[in-house]
XYZ file of C-alpha atoms in Angstrom:
137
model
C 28.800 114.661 55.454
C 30.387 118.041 54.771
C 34.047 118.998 54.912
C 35.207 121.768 55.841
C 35.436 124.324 53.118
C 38.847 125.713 53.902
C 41.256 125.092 51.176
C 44.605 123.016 52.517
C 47.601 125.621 53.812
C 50.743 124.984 51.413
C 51.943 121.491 50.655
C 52.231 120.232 54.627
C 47.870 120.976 54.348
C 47.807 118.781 51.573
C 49.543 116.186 52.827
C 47.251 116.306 56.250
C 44.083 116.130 53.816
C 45.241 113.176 52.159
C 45.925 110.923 55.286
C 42.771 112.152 56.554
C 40.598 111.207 53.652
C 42.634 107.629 53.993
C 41.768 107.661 57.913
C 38.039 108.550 57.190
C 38.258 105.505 54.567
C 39.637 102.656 57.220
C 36.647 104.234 59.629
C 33.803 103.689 56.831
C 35.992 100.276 55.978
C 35.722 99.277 59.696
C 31.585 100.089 59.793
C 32.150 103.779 61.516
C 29.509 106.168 60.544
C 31.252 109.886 59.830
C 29.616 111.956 60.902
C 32.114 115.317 60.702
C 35.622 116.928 59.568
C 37.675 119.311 60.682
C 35.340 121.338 63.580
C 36.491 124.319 64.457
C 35.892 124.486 68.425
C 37.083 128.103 69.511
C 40.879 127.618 68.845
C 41.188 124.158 68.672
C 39.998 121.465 65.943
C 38.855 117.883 65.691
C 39.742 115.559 62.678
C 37.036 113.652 62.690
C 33.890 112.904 64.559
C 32.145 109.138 64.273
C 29.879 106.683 65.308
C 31.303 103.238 65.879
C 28.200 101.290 65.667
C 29.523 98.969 68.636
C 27.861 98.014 71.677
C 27.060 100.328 73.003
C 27.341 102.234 69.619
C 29.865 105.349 70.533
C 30.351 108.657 69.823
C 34.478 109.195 68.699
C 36.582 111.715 68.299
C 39.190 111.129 66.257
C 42.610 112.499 65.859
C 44.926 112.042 62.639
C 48.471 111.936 62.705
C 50.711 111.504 60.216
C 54.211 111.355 58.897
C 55.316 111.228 55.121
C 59.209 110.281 55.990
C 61.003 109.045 59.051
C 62.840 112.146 59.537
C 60.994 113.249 62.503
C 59.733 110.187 64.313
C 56.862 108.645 63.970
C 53.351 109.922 63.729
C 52.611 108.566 67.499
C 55.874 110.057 68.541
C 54.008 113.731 67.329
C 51.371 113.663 70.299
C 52.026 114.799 73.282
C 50.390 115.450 76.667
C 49.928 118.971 74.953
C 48.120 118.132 72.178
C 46.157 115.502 73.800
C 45.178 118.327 76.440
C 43.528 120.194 73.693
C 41.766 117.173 71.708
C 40.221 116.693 75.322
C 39.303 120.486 75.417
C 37.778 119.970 72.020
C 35.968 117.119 72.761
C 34.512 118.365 75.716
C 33.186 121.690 74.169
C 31.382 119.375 71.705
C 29.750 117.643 74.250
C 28.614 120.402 76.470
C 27.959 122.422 72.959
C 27.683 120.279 70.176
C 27.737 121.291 66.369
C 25.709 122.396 63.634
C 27.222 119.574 61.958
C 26.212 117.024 64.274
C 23.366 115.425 65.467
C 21.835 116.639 68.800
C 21.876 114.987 72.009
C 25.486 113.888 72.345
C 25.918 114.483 76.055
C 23.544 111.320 76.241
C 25.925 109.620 73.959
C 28.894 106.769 75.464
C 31.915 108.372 74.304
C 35.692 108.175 73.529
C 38.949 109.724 72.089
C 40.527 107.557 69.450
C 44.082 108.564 67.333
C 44.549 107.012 64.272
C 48.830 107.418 63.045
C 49.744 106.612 59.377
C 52.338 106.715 57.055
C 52.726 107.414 53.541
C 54.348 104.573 51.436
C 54.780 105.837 47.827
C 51.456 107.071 47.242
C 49.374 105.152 49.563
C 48.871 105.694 53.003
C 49.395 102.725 55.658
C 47.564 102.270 59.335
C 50.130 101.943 61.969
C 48.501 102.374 64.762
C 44.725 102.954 65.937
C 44.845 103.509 69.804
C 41.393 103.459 70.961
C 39.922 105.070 74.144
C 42.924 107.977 74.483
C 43.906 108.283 77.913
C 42.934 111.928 79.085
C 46.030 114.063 80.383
């Protein structure tokens, strides 16, 4: 599965990188099949793109949040109707589109919006919350 080639922006890119490479862990720990990072969809992006091998097994798009330090909430507290508005936009311009990246046929595929939020502790990254089945906006 290829990630995306751009490098991380400055220190805060970093930072995102490394709590999503510990969110695409917990998926592959959980039985999730990845099958993309960080699509570019016009202006928007998607984290992470899955298969949870459920029944029926599911197509998910996953969001990442994260938070290194309490200072400004918590990592749930950082989505809003906004930013769920354009994971939705994403997601459905992958369906109607797909990917290079991604298998064809998707718009046959059951399908959800997931966000994962985590927070660093010392070095290691901790799970707070995976809400599954986002409600749209």
């Amino acid at each position: 599965m290829p990630a995306d080639s751009r490098p991380p922006a400055g220190p805060r890119g970093a930072i995102g990188a490394a709590a999503e490479d510990a969110a695409a862990a917990y998926l592959e720990g959980i039985g999730w099949t990845l099958l993309a990072r960080n699509i570019r969809l016009g202006a928007d992006e998607i984290d992470i793109v899955a298969r949870d091998a459920g029944d029926p097994p599911t197509l998910v798009v996953v969001e990442v949040r994260s938070r290194s330090g309490r200072g400004f909430g918590s990592a749930l507290e950082s989505m809003d109707a906004r930013k769920v508005a354009r994971l939705y936009r994403a997601a459905m311009a992958l369906r109607r589109g797909g990917h290079a990246e991604l298998p064809t046929g998707l718009r046959l595929t059951a399908w959800r919006v997931d966000l994962l939020a985590l927070r660093r502790v010392g070095p290691e990254w901790v799970l707070e919350s995976h809400l599954r089945g986002l409600a749209p906006p």
